[in-house]
CSV table of C-alpha atoms and ligand atoms in Angstrom, one decimal:
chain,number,residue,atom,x,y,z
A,4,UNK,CA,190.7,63.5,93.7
A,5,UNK,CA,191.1,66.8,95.7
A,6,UNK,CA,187.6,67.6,95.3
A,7,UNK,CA,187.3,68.0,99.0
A,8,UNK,CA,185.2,65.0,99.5
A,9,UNK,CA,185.2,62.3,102.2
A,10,UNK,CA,187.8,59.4,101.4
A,11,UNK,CA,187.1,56.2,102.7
A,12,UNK,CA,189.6,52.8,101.5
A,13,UNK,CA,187.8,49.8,101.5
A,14,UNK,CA,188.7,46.3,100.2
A,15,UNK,CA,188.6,45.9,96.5
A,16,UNK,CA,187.8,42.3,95.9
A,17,UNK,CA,187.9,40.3,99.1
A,18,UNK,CA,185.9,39.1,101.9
A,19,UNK,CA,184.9,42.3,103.2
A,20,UNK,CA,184.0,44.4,100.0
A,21,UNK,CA,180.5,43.2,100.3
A,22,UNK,CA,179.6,43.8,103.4
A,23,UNK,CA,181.9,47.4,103.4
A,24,UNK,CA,179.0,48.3,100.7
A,25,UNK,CA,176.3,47.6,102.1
A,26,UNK,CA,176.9,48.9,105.3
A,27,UNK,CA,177.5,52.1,103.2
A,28,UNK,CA,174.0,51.8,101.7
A,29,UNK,CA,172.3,51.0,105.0
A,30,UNK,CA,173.3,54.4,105.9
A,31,UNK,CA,171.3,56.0,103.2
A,32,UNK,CA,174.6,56.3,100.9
A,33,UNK,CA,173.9,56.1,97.0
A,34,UNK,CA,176.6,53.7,95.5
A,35,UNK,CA,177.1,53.3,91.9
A,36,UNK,CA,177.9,50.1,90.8
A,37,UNK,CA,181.7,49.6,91.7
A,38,UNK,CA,182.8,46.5,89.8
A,39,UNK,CA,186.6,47.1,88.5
A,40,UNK,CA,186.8,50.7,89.3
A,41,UNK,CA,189.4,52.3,91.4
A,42,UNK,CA,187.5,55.5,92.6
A,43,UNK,CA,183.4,55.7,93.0
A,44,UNK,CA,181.6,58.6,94.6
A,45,UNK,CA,178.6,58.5,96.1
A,46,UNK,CA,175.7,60.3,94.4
A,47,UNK,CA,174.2,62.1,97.8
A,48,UNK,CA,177.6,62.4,100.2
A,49,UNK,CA,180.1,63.7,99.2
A,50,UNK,CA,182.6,60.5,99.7
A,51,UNK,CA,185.1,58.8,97.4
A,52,UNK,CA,185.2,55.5,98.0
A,53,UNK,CA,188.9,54.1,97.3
A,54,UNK,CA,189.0,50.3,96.4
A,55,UNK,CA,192.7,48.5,97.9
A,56,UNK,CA,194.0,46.1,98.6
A,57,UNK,CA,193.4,45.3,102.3
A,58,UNK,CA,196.8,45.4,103.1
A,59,UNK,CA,197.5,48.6,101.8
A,60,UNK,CA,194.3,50.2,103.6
A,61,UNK,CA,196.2,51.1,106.9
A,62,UNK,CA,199.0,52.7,105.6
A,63,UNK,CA,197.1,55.4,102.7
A,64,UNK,CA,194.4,55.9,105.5
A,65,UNK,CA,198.0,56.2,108.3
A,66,UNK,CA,199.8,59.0,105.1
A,67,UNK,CA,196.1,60.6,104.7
A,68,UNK,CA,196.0,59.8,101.6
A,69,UNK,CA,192.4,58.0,102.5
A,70,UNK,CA,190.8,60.0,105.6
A,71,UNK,CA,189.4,56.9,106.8
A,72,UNK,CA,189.2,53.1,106.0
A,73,UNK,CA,187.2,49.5,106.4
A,74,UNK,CA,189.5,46.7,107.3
A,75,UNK,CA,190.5,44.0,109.2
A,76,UNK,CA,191.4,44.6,112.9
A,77,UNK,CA,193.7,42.0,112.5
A,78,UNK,CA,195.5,43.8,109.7
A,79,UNK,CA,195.6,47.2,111.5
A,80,UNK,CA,197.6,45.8,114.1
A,81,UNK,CA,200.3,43.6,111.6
A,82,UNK,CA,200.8,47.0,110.0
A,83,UNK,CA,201.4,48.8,113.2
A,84,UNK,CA,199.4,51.4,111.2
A,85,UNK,CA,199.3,55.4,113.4
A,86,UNK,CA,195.2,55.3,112.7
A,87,UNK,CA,192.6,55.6,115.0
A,88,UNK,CA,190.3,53.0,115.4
A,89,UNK,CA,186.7,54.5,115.3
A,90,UNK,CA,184.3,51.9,115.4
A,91,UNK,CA,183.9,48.2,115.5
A,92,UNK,CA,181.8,47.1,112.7
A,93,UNK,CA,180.4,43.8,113.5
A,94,UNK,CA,181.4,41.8,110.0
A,95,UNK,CA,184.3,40.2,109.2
A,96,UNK,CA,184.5,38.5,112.8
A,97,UNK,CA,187.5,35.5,112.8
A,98,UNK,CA,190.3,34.9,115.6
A,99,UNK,CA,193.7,34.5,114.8
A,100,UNK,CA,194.6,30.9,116.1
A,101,UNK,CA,197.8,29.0,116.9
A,102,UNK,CA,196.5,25.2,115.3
A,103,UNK,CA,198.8,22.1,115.2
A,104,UNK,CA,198.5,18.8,113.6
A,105,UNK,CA,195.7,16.6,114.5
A,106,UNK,CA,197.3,14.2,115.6
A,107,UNK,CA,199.9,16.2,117.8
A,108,UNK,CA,200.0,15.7,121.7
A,109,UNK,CA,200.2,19.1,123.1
A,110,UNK,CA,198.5,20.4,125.7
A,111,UNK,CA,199.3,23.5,126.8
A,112,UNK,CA,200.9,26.7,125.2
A,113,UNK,CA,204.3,26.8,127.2
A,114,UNK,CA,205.4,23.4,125.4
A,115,UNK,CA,205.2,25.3,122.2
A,116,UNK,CA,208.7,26.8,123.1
A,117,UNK,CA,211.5,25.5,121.2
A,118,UNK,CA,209.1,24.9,118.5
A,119,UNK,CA,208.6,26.7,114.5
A,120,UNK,CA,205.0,28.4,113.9
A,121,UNK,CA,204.6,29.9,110.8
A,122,UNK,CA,202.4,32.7,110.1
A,123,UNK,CA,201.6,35.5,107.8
A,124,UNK,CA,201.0,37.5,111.2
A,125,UNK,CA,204.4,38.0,112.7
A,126,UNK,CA,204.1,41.3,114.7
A,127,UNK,CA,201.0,40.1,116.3
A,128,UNK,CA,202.4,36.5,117.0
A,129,UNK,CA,205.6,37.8,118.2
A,130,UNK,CA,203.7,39.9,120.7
A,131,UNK,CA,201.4,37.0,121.8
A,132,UNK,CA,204.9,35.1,122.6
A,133,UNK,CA,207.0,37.9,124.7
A,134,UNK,CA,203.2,38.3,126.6
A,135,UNK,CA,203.2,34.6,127.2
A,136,UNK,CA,206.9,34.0,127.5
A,137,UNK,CA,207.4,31.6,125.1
A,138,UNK,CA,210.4,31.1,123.4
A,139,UNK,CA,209.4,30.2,119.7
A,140,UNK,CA,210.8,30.4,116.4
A,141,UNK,CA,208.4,32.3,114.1
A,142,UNK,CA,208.5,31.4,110.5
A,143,UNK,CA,207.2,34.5,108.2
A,144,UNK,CA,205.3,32.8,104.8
A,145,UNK,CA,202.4,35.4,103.0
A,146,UNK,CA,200.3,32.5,101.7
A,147,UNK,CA,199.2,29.2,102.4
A,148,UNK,CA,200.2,29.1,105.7
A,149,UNK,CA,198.3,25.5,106.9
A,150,UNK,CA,200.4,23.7,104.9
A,151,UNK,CA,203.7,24.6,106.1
A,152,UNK,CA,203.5,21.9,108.8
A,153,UNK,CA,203.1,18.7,105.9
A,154,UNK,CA,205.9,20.5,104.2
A,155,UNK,CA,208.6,20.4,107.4
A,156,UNK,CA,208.6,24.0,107.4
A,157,UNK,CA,207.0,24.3,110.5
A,158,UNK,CA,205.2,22.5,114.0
A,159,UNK,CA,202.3,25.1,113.6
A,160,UNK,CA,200.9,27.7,112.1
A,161,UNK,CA,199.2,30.7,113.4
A,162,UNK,CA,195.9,31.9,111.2
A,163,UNK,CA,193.2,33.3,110.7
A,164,UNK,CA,190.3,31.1,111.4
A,165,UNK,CA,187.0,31.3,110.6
A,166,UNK,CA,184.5,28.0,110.2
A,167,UNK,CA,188.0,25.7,110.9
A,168,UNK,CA,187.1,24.4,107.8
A,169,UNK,CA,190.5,25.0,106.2
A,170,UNK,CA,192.0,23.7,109.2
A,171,UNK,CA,190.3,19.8,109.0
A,172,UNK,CA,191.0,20.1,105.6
A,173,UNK,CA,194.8,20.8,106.1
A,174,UNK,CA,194.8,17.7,109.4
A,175,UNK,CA,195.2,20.6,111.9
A,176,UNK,CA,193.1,21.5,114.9
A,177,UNK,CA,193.0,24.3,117.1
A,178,UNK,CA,195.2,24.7,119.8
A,179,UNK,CA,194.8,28.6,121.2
A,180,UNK,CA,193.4,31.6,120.2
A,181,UNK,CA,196.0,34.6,120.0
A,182,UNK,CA,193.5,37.1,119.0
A,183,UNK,CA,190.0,38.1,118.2
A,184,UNK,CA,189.3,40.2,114.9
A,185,UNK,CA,186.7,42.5,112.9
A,186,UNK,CA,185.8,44.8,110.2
A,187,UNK,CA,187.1,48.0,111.7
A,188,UNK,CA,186.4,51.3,111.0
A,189,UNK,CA,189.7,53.9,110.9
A,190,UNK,CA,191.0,57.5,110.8
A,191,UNK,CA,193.5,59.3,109.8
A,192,UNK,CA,195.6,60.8,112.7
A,193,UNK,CA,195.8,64.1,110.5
A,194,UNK,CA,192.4,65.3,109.4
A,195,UNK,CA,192.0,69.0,110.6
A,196,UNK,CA,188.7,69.0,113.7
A,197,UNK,CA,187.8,72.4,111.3
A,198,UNK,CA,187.8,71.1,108.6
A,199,UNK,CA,184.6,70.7,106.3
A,200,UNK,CA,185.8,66.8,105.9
A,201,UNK,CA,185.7,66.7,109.9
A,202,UNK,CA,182.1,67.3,109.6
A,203,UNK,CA,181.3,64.6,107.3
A,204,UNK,CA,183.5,62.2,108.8
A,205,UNK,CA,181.3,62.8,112.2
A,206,UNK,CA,177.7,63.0,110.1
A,207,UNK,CA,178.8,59.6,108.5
A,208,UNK,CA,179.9,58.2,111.9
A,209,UNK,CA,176.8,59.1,113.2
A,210,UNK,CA,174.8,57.2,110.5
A,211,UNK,CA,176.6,54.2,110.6
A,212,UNK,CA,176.5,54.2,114.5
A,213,UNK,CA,172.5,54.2,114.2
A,214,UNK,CA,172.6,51.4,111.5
A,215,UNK,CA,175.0,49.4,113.7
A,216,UNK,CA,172.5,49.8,116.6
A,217,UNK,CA,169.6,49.0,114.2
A,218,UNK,CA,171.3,45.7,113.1
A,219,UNK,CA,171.2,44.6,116.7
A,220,UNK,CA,167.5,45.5,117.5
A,221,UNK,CA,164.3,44.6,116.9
A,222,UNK,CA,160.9,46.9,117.2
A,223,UNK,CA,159.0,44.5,119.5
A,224,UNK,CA,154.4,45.2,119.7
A,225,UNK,CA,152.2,43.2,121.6
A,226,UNK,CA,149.1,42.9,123.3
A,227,UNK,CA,149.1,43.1,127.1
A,228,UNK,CA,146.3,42.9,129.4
A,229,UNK,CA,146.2,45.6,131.8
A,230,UNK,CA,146.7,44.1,134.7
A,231,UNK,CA,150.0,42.5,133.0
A,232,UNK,CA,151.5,45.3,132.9
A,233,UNK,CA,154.1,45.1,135.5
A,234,UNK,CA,154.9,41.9,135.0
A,235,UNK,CA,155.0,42.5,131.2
A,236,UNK,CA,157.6,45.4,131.8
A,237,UNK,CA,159.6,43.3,134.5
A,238,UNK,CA,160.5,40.7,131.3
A,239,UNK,CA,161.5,43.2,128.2
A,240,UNK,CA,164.9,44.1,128.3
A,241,UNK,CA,163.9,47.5,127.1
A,242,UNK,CA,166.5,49.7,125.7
A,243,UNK,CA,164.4,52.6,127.0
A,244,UNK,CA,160.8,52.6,128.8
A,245,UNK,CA,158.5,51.1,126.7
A,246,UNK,CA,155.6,53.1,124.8
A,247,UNK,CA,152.0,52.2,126.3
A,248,UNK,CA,149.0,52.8,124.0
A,249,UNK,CA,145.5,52.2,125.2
A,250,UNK,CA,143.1,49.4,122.7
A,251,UNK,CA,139.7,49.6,121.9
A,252,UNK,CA,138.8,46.9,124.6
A,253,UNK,CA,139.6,49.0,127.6
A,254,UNK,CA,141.2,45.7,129.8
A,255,UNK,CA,144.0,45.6,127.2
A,256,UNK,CA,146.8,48.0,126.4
A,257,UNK,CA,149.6,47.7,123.2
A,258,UNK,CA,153.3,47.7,124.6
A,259,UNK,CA,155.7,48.5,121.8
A,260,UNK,CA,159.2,48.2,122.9
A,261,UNK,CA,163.0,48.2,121.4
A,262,UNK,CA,164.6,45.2,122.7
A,263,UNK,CA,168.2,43.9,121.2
A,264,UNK,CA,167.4,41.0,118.2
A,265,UNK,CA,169.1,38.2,120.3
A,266,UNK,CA,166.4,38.3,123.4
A,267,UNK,CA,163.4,38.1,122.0
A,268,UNK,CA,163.4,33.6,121.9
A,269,UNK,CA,164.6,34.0,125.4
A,270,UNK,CA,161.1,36.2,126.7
A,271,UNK,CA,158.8,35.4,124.5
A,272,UNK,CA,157.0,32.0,126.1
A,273,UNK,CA,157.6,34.5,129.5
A,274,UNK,CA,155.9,37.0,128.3
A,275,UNK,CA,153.2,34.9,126.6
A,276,UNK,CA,152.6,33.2,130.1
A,277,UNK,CA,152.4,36.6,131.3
A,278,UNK,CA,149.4,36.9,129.1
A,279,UNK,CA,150.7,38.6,126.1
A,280,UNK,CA,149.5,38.3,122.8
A,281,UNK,CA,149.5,39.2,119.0
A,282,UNK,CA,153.3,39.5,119.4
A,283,UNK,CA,154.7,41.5,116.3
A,284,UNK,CA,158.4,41.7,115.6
A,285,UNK,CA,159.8,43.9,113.2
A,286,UNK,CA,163.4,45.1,111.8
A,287,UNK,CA,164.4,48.7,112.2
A,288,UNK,CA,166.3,50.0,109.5
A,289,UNK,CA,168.5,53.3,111.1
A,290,UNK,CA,168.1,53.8,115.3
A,291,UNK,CA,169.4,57.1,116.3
A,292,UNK,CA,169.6,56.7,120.2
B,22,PRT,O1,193.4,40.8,98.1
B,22,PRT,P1,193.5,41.3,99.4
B,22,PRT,O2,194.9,41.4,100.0
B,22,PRT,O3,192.7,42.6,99.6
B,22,PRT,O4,192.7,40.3,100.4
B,22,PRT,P2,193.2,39.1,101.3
B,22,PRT,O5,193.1,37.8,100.5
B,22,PRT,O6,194.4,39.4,102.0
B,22,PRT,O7,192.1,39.1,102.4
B,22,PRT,P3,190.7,38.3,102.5
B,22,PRT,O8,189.7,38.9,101.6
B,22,PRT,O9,190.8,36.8,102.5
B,22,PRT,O10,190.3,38.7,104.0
B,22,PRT,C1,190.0,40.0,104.4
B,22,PRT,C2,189.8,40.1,105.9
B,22,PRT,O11,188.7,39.3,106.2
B,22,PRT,C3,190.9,39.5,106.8
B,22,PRT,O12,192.0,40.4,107.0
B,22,PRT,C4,190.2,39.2,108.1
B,22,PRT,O13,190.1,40.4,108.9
B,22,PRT,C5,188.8,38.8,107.6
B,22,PRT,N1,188.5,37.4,107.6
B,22,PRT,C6,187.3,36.8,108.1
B,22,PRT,C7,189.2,36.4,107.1
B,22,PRT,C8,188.5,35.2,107.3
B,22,PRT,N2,187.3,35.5,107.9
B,22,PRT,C9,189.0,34.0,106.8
B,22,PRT,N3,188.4,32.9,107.0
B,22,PRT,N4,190.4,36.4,106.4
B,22,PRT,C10,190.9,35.2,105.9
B,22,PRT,N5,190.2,34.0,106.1
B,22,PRT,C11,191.0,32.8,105.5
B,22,PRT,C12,192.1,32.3,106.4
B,22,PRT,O14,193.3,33.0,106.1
B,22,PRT,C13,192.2,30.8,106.0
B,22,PRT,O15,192.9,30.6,104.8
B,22,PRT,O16,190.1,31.8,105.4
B,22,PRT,C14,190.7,30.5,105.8
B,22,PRT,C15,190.1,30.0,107.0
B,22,PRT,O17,188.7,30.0,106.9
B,22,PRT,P4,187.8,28.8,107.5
B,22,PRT,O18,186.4,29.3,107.4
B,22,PRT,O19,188.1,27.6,106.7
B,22,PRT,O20,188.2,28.7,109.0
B,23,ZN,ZN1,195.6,41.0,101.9
């Protein structure tokens, strides 16, 4: 273990041990095949990956036991962890949510003072409450939580929800959101800014940055007549200027541009009425900006 290397915590056997792996693997990291082991190192970075429990993740990564993690924002905050939180990772997305029974008449949040919500999330209820001034019992239970309200042991519960599935399933519906949550990256308060491991920490940072931005683009090429142009280059929501190449048939030009993934079914009939054709859209694997 103190072999110098990089050590990142990520989830053992949860909802976001997939994902923490392969967002590893988009950033050119070689990962052996993990199943039931506690320690793996990469074959060409010099990182350990740690597998924990999510729960745990905060607190070794907090001690510096793990130099940095993958976990729930959500869990970060319960824990009340001393980490920094680097970066955002765009998995794992789910709000925490105050839901009551279906067929319950409340409407808005101040009548659920005087009322029991129970919750696995405490410390980040409790501070959604004293922000909202609302005087609520909060019940602590670690599992199961939607069903505390058939039991009697609660008017509510406060959860993490994702599709709402659980919820129907449980008779509850959604009554306010308390707070948003994703795969986070963290980091130790205590690594050394000289230190060899610093330098890895930034050179992985910087790789997972440009596989985050390359998730959320797309390489865009199309035919434009020349005349276009202007119009063409009025539409794209270019992350920079886009690259103009002349064709063979001298009224035409190829535009190639980097536009975020989500735009391009909200330009494309513009841009075809603009006189655009031949459109090519491709995925970009790492986008160093
Ligand atoms: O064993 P370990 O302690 O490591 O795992 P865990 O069982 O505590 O966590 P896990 O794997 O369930 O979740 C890990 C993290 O994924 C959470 O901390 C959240 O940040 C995130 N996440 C995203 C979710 C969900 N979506 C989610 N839907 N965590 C839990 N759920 C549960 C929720 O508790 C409820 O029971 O799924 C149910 C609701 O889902 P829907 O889709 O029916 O609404
Ligand atoms: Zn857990």
């Amino acid at each position: 273990m103190l072999n110098g290397n990089l050590k990142l915590a990520i989830q053992k056997s949860g909802r976001l041990t997939e994902k923490s792996i392969q967002l590893l693997r988009n950033c050119g990291l070689d990962i052996d095949n993990y199943s039931n082991r506690l320690i793996v190192s990469s074959r060409n970075f010099n990182l350990d990956l740690l597998f924990l429990r999510d729960d745990d993740i905060p607190e070794y990564v907090q001690d510096g036991v793990a130099d940095i993690g993958i976990v729930g924002e959500n869990v970060v905050i319960e824990k009340e962890a001393e980490v920094d939180i680097i970066q955002k990772l765009g998995f794992g997305k789910c709000k925490l949510m105050i839901a009551i029974p279906e067929d319950a008449t409340m409407m808005n949040t101040e009548e659920l003072s005087g009322t029991r919500i129970a919750t696995s999330y405490p410390k980040i209820l409790k501070n959604y409450l004293k922000n909202q001034k609302i005087d609520a019992k909060v019940i602590t239970i670690s599992g199961s939580v939607e069903i505390a309200p058939s039991l009697g042991i609660a008017d509510s519960i406060c959860d993490i929800v994702s599709t709402g599935n659980t919820l129907k399933l449980n008779k509850l519906k959604k009554f306010t959101s308390v707070f948003d949550s994703e795969a986070v990256l963290i980091g130790t308060k205590i690594l050394d800014p000289g230190s060899e491991k610093y330098i890895l920490l930034k050179n992985l940072i910087l790789r997972i940055e440009s596989s985050l931005n390359a998730r959320t683009s797309k390489y865009l090429m199309m035919n434009v007549p020349k005349q276009s142009l202007e119009r063409i280059e009025e539409i794209l929501p270019s992350l920079k200027s886009p690259t103009i190449l002349p064709l063979a048939d001298e009224s035409m030009l190829s535009v190639h541009a980097v536009i975020p993934s989500d735009t391009f079914w909200d330009i494309q009939n513009d841009l075809i009425n603009a006189g655009a054709s031949g459109l090519l859209l491709i995925p970009i694997e790492n986008m160093l900006l």
